[in-house]
Short mmCIF file of C-alpha atoms in Angstrom, two decimals:
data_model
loop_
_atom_site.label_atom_id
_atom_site.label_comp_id
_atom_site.label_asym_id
_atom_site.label_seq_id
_atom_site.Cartn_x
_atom_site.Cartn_y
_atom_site.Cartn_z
CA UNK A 1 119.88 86.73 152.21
CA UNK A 2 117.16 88.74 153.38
CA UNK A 3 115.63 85.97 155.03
CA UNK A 4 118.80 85.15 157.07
CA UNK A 5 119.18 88.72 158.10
CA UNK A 6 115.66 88.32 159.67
CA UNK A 7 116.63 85.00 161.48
CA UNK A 8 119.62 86.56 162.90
CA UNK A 9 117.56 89.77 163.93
CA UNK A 10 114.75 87.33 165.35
CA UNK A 11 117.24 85.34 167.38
CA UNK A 12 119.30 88.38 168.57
CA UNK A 13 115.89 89.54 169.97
CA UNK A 14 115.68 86.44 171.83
CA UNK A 15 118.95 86.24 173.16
CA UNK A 16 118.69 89.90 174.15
CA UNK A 17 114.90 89.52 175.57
CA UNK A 18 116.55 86.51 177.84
CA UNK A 19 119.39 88.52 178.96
CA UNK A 20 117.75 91.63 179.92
CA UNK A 21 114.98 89.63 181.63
CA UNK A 22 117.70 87.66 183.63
CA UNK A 23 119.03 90.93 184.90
CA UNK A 24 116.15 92.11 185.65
CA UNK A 25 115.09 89.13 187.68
CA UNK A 26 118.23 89.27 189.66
CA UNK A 27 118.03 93.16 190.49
CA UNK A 28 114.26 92.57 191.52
CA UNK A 29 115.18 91.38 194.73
CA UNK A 30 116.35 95.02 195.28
CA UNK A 31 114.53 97.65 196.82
CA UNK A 32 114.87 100.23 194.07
CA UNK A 33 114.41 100.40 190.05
CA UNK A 34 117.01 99.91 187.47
CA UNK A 35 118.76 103.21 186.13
CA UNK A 36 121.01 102.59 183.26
CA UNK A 37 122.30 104.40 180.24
CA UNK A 38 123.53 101.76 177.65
CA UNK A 39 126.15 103.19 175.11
CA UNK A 40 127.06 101.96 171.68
CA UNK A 41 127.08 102.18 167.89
CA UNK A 42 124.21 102.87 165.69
CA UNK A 43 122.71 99.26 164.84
CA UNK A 44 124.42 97.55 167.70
CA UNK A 45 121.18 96.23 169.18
CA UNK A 46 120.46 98.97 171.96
CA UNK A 47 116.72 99.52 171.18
CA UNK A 48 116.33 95.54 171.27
CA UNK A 49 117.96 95.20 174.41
CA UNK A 50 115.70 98.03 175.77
CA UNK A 51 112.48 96.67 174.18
CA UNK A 52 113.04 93.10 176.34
CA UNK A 53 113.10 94.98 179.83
CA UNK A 54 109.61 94.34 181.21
CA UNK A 55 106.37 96.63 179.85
CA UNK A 56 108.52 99.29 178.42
CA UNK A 57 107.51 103.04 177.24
CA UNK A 58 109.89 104.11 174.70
CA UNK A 59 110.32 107.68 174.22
CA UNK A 60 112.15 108.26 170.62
CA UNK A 61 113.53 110.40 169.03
CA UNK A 62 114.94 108.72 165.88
CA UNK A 63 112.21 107.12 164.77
CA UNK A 64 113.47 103.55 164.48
CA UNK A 65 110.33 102.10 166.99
CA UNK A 66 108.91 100.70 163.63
CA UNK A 67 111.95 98.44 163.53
CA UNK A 68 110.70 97.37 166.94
CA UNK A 69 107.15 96.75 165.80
CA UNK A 70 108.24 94.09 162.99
CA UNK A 71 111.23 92.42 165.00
CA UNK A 72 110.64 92.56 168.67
CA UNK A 73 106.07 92.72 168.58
CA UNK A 74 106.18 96.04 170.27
CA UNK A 75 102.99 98.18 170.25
CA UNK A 76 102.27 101.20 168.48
CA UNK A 77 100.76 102.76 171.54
CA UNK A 78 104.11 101.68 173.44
CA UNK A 79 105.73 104.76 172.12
CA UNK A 80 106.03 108.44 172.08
CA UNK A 81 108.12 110.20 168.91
CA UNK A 82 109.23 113.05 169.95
CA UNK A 83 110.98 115.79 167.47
CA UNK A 84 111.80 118.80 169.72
CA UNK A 85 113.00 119.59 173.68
CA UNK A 86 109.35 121.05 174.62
CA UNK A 87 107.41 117.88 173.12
CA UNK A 88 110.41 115.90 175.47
CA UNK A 89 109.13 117.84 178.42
CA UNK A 90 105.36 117.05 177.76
CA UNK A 91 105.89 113.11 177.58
CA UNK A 92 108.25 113.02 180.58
CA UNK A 93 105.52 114.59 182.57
CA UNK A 94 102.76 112.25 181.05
CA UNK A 95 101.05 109.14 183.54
CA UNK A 96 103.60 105.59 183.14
CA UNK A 97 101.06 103.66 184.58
CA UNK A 98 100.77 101.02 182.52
CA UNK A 99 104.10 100.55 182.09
CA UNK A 100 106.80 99.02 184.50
CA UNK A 101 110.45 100.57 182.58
CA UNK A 102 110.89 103.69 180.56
CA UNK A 103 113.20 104.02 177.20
CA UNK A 104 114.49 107.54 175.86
CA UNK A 105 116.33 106.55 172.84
CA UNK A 106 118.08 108.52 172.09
CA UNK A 107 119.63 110.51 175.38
CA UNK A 108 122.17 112.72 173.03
CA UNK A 109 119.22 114.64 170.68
CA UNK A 110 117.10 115.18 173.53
CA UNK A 111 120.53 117.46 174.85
CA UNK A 112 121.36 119.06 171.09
CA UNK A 113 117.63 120.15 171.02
CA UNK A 114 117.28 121.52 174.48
CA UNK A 115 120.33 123.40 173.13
CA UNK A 116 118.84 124.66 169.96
CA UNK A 117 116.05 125.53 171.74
CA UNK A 118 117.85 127.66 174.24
CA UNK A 119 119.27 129.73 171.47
CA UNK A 120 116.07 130.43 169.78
CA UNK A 121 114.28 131.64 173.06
CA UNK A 122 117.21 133.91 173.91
CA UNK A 123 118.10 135.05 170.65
CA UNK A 124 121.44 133.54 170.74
CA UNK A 125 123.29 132.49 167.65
CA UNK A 126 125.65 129.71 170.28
CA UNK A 127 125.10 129.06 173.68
CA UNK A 128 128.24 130.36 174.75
CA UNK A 129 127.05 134.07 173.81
CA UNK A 130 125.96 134.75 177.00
CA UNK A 131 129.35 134.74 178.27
CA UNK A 132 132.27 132.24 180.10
CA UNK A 133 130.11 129.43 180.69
CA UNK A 134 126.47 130.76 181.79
CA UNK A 135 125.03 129.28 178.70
CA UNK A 136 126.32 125.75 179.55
CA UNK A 137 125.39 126.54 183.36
CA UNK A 138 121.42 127.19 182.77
CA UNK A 139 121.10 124.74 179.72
CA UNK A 140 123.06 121.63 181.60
CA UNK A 141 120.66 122.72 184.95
CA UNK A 142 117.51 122.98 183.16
CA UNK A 143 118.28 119.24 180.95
CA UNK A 144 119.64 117.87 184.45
CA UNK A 145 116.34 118.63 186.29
CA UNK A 146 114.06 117.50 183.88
CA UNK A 147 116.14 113.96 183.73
CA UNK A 148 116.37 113.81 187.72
CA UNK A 149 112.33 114.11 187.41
CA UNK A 150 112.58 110.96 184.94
CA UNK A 151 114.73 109.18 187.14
CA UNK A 152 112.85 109.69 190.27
CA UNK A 153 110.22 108.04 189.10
CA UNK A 154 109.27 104.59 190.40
CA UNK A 155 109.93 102.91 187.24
CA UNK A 156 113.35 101.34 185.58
CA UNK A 157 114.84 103.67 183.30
CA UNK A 158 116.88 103.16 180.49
CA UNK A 159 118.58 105.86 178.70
CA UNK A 160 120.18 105.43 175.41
CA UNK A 161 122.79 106.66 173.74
CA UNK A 162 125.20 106.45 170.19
CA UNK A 163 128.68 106.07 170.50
CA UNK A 164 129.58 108.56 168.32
CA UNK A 165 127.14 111.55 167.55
CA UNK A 166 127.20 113.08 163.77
CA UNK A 167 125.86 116.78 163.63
CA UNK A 168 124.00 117.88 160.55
#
C-alpha cells in the first residue's frame, strides 16, 4: 500500500511539474511575472504544484518542505521556515537571486501572526481594542505593504493558501 501511495505521489508530481511548466511556458511570452494565489484543501497538491514552477524559493510556514525534499527533489537550501510575522519580514527582504519564482505557503499564518503580533506590541488583548476598525486599518496596511514589496519583485510569485483555516 505504501508503495502505491508513493507511485501515485511520484506521478502526481509529474503531472503537476508538466502542467505548471506548460503554463509557465505560455505566459513567458509576456512581459511581466506570474502572480497567483492558488487555493485549496490541506493535501490537495498545492506545494507540488508550486515546487514545479521554475527555480522556486519557498517560504513556509507549516513545515511540510520535507515532504518536498523526498517527493518532488527539492533542496534544503531552497527554503526558508519561518515561525513568526518579524522572521516573515526578514526573508521577504532577503536577495532571490538565484531563484526565478517565489512560494509563501502558507499566505493565511503569515496574516494570523502579523495579527498576534500586533496585539503583543500594543498591549492589546484583540485587535479590535483600539476601536471601530483602526486595528484592522493599520494591521491590513502594514501586511498589504509588505506583500506589494513581494509582489513587485521581478520574480513569479505564488502565494498559497488552505481552503478552510482551523484556529488553535
Amino acid at each position: 500500500m505504501i508503495q502505491n501511495r508513493r507511485l501515485f505521489k511520484h506521478n502526481l508530481t509529474c503531472y503537476n511539474n508538466y502542467a505548471i511548466k506548460k503554463f509557465i511556458r505560455g505566459v513567458k511570452s509576456m512581459a511581466k511575472n506570474i502572480k497567483m494565489i492558488v487555493y485549496g484543501e490541506p493535501g490537495v497538491g498545492k506545494s507540488t504544484f508550486a515546487a514545479g514552477a521554475p527555480r522556486p524559493f519557498f517560504i513556509t510556514t507549516d513545515g511540510n518542505y520535507e515532504y518536498l525534499e523526498d517527493f518532488c527533489g527539492m533542496k534544503p537550501e531552497d527554503h526558508q521556515q519561518c515561525f513568526s510575522w518579524a522572521e516573515m519580514k526578514k526573508v521577504f527582504a532577503r536577495d532571490f537571486t538565484n531563484y526565478d519564482t517565489i512560494v509563501v505557503d502558507l499566505l493565511e499564518d503569515s496574516y494570523l501572526w502579523a495579527d498576534n503580533e500586533f496585539c503583543r506590541d500594543n498591549k492589546l488583548l484583540h485587535i479590535s481594542d483600539l476601536g471601530y476598525g483602526k486595528g484592522y486599518s493599520i494591521l491590513g496596511n502594514e501586511v498589504f505593504i509588505e506583500y506589494q514589496k513581494l509582489l513587485a519583485l521581478p520574480k513569479n510569485v505564488i502565494l498559497l493558501m488552505h481552503g478552510v483555516t482551523e484556529l488553535l
